[in-house]
XYZ file of C-alpha atoms in Angstrom:
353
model
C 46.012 -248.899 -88.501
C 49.212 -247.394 -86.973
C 52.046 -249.571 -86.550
C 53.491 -249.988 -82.621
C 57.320 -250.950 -84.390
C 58.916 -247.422 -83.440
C 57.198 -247.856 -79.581
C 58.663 -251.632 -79.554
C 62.171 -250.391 -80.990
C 62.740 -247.990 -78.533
C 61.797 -250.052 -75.805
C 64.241 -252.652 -76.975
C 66.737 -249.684 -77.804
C 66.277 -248.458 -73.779
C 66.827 -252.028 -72.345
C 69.883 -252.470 -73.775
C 71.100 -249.357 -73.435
C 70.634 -250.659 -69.490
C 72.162 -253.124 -70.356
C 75.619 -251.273 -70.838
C 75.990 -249.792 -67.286
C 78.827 -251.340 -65.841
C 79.182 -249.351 -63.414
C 76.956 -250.090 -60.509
C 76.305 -248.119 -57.528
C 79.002 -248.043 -55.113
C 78.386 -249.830 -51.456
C 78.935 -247.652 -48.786
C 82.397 -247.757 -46.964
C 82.501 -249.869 -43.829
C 81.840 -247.416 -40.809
C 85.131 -246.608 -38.881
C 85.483 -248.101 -35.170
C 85.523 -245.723 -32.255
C 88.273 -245.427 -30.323
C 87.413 -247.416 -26.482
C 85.269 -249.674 -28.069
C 84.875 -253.041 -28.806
C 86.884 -254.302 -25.838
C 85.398 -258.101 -25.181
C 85.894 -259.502 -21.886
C 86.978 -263.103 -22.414
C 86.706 -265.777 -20.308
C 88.856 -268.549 -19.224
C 88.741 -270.456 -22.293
C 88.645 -267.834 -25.058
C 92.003 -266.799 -22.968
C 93.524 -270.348 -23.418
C 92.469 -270.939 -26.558
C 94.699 -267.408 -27.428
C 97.635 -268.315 -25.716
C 97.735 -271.488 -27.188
C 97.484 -270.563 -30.778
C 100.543 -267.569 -29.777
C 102.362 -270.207 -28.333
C 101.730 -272.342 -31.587
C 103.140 -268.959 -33.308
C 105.871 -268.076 -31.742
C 106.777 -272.220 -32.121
C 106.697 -271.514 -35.393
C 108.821 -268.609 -35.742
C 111.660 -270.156 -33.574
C 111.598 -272.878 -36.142
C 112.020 -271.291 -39.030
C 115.000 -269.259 -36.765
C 116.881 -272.694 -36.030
C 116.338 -273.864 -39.591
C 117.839 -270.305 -40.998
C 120.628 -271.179 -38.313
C 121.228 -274.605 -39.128
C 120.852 -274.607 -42.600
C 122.085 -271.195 -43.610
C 119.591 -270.277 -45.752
C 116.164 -267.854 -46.225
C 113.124 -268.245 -47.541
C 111.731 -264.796 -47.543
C 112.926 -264.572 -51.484
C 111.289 -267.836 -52.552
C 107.961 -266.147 -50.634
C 108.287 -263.591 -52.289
C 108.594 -265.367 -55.605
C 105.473 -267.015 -54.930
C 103.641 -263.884 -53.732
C 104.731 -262.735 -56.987
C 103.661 -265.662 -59.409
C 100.279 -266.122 -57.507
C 99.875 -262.234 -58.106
C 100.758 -262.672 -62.020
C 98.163 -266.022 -61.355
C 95.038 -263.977 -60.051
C 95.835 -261.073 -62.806
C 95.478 -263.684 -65.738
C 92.793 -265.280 -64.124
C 91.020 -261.816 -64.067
C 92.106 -261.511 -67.615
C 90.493 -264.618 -68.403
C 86.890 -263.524 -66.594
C 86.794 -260.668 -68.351
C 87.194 -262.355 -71.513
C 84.388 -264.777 -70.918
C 81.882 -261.728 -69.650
C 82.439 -259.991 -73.124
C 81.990 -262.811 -74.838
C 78.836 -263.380 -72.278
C 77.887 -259.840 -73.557
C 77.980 -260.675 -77.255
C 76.179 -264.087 -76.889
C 73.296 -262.202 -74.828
C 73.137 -259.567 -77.849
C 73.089 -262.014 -80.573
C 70.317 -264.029 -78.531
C 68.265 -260.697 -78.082
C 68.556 -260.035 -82.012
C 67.405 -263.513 -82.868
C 64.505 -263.039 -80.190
C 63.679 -259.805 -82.133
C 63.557 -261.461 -85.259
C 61.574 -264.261 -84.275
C 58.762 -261.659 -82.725
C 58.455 -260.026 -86.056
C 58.242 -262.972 -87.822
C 55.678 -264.482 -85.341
C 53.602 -260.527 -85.912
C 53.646 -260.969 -89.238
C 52.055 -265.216 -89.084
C 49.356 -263.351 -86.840
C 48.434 -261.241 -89.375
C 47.363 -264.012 -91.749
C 46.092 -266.307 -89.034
C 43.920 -263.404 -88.055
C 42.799 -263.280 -91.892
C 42.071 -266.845 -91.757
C 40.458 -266.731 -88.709
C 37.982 -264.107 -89.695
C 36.653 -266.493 -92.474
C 35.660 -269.667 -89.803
C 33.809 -267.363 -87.751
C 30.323 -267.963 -89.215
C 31.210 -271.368 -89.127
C 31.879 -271.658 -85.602
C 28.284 -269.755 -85.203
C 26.737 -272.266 -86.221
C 28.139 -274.756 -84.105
C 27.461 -273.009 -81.273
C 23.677 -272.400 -82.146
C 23.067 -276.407 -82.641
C 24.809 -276.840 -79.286
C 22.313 -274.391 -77.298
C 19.475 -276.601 -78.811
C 21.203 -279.651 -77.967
C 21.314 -278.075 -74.283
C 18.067 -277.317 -73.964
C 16.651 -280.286 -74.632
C 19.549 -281.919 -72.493
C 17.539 -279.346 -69.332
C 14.219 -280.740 -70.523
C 15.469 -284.561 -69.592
C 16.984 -283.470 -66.200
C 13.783 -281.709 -65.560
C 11.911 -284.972 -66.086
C 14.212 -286.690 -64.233
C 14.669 -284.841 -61.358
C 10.904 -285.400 -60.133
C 10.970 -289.068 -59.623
C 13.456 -288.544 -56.121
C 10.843 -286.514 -54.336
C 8.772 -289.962 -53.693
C 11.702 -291.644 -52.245
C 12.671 -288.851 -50.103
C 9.712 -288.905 -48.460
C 10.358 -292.591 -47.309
C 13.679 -291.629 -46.334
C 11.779 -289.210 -44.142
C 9.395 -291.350 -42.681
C 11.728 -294.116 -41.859
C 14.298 -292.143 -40.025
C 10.840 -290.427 -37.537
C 10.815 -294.044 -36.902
C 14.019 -295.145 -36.099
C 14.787 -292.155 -33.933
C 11.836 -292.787 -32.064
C 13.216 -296.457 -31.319
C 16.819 -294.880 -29.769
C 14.614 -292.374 -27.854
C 13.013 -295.307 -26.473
C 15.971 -297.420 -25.932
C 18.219 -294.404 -24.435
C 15.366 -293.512 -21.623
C 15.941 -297.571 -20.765
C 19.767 -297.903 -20.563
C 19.349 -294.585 -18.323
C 16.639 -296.397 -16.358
C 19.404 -299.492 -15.698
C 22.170 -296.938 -14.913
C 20.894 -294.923 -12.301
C 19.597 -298.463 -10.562
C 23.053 -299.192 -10.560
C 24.103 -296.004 -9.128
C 21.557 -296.777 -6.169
C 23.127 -299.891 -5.100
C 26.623 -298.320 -5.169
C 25.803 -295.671 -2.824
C 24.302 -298.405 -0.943
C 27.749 -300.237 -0.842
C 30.198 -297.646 -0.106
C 27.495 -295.712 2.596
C 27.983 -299.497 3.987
C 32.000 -299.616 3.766
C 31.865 -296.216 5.433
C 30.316 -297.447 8.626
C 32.425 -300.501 8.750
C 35.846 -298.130 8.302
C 34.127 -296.481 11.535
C 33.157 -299.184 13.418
C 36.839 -300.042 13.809
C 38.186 -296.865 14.520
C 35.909 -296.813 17.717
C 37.576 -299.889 18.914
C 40.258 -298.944 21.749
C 44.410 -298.955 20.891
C 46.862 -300.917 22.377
C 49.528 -298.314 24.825
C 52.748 -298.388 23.524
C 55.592 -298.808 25.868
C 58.187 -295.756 25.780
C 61.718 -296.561 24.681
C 64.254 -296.001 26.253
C 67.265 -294.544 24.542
C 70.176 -296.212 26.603
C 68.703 -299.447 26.049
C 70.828 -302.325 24.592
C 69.093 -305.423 23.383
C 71.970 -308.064 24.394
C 71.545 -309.689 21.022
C 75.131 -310.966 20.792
C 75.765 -308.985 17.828
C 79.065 -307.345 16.450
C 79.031 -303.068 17.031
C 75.628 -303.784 19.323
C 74.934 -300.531 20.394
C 72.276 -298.000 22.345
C 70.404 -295.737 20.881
C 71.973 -292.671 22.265
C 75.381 -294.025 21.619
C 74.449 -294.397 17.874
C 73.278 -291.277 18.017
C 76.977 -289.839 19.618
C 78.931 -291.683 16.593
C 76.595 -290.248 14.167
C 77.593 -286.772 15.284
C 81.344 -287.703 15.658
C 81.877 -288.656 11.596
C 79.492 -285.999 10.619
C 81.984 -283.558 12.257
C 84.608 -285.029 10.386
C 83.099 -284.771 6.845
C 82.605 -280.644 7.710
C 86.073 -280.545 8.638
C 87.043 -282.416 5.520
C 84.906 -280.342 3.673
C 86.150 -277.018 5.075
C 89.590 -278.679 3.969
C 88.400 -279.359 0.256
C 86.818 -276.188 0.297
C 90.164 -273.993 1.186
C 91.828 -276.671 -1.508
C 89.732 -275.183 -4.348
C 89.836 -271.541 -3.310
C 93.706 -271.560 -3.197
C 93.577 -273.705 -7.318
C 90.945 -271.148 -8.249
C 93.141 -267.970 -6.745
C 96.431 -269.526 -8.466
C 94.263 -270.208 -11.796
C 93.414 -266.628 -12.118
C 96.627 -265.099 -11.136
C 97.912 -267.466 -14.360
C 94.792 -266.321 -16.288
C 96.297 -262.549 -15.750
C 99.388 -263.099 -16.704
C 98.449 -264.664 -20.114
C 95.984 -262.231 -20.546
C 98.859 -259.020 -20.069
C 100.971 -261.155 -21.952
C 98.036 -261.610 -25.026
C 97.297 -257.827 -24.655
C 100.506 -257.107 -25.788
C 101.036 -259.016 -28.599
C 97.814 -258.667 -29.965
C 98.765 -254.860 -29.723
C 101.658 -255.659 -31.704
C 99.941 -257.583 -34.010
C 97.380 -255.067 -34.108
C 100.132 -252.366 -35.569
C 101.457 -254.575 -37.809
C 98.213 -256.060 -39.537
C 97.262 -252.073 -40.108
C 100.797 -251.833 -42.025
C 100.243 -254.879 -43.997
C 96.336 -253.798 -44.817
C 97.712 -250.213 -46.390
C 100.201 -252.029 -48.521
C 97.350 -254.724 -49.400
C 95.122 -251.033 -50.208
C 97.512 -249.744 -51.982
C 98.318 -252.854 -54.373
C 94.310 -253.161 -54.620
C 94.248 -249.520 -55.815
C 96.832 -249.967 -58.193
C 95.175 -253.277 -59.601
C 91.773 -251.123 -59.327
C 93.478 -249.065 -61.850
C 94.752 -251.490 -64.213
C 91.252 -253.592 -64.352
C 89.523 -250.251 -64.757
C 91.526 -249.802 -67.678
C 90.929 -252.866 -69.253
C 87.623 -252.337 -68.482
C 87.184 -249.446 -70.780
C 88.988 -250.930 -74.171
C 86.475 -253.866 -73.600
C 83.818 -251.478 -73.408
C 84.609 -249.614 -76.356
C 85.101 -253.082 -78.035
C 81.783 -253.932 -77.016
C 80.093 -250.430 -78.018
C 81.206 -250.692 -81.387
C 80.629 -254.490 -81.894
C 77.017 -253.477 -80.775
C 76.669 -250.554 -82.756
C 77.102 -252.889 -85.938
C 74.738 -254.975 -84.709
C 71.845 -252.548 -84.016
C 72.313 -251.243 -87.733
C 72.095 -254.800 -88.545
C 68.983 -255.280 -87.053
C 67.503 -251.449 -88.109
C 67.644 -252.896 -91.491
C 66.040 -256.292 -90.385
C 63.165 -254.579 -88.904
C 62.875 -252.436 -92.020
C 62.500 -255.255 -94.302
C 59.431 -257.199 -92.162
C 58.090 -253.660 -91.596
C 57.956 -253.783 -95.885
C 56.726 -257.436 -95.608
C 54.140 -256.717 -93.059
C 52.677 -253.897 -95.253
C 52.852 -256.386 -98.092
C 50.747 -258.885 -95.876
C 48.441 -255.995 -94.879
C 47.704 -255.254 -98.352
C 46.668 -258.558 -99.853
């Protein structure tokens, strides 16, 4: 039979050869914003919020100013320093990444080889557990033949079995006829009971009814008018009439309006003054975000540019670890041509015997 190894090897040989493509496909670049747009209206407290954190800024600044003044001294160069060693920082720490990926690289090649190895020694087991296999065949035959009769006479008992229920189901049968005759019987009397009971209800309210009527025929006592002037001499404190109660009531609901009106004209004159401040902070934060606008566009083509130079660099290091890689795999893969040539001789050997 024709051996599958050259189909299997190529496969293998196509995967990793996948494998290899560092390059990935680019993402697309971020679409560029049109000019008018994305203008947000902010409200009160996105427009606070803003000021505050400017006026938290420009704090700042004036503090470093009156240090530099008092103190006589700068600390652009020592930020710089640091800008410089945290630059040198991220580099070896890039270094270091792409050390440990190669070395990823290798460990996932040596692990595919041993993988390999084990699936042709595993092939070439099969073939003698096939051979061996091929020689308990008759035996497991006749296993399987005294099983059926086993199973057949295993049907014959159920059979048997089986026809000794049908009695009892009948009585089952029988006995439930009766018993749902008996709660046939005993529904038709509760319903009997219940509608008996529903007679001398109707009875009972119909009664009520004419009672409830009865009384509403009986004649009403007049009422005597009052009279809104009236005082009732009670000797009590703030004893008043009716009308005159009436006449205060009027008098202090006038005055809440008024001191309504008065609130009223209160708030309209905070909420005018509120939004005059609100405008100035906001012309104040369109400025200076226009300002800081221009300036975070400067700092993001020098941050461009020092990405494209370290682009550069990490693209060159890129390639020598490739190459590295290429050829460290290349001696592997004749490595493992070899390997595969000696179980291909075995499993011939094997095939032989």
């Amino acid at each position: 039979r024709k051996s599958n190894l050259g189909r299997i090897k190529a496969e293998v040989e196509a995967a990793r050869a996948a494998e290899c493509d560092f390059e990935g496909p680019k993402a697309k670049p971020v679409p560029k914003p049109k000019v008018g747009q994305g203008n947000v209206r902010l409200n009160s407290a996105a427009i606070l919020r803003e000021d505050n954190l400017y006026r938290k800024k420009q704090e700042g600044e004036a503090k470093l100013l009156r240090e530099y003044e008092e103190q006589l001294r700068d600390s652009s160069e020592f930020d710089a320093w640091q800008t410089k060693m945290r630059a040198e920082d991220e580099e070896q720490r890039l270094a270091e990444v792409e050390r440990r990926r190669i070395e990823t690289l290798l460990a996932d090649e040596e692990a595919k080889e041993a993988k390999l190895r084990a699936y042709n020694e595993k092939k070439a087991l099969a073939g003698a557990v096939k051979a061996e296999a091929g020689a308990n065949a008759t035996k497991r035959e006749q296993e399987a033949e005294q099983l059926r009769v086993r199973q057949k006479e295993l049907v014959l008992d159920v059979q048997a079995q089986r026809e000794k229920p049908a009695q009892a189901a009948e009585e089952v049968v029988r006995f439930n006829h009766v018993k749902a005759q008996e709660l046939r019987e005993e529904k038709e009397a509760l319903e009997a009971q219940a509608a008996a009971e529903a007679r001398v209800e109707a009875e009972r309210r119909a009664d009520l009814i004419r009672q409830i009527r009865a009384i509403e025929l009986v004649p009403r006592q007049r009422i005597k008018a009052l009279d809104p002037t009236y005082t009732p001499q009670l000797g009590l404190l703030e004893e008043m009439s009716l009308a005159e109660l009436r006449q205060r009531l009027n008098v202090v609901q006038e005055e809440r309006q008024q001191k309504e009106e008065s609130k009223r004209s209160n708030i309209i004159a905070e909420k005018k003054e509120r939004e005059d401040d609100l405008k100035r902070r906001m012309d104040r934060l369109s400025s200076m975000r226009e300002l800081a606008q221009q300036q975070a566009s400067s700092k993001r083509e020098q941050v461009k540019r020092a990405e494209r130079e370290s682009e550069e660099q990490r693209q060159e290091r890129l390639a020598e670890a490739q190459l590295k890689v290429n050829a460290q795999m290349e001696a592997k893969r004749a490595a493992r041509r070899r390997e595969e040539a000696r179980l291909a001789e075995e499993l011939k050997a094997i095939k032989l015997k």
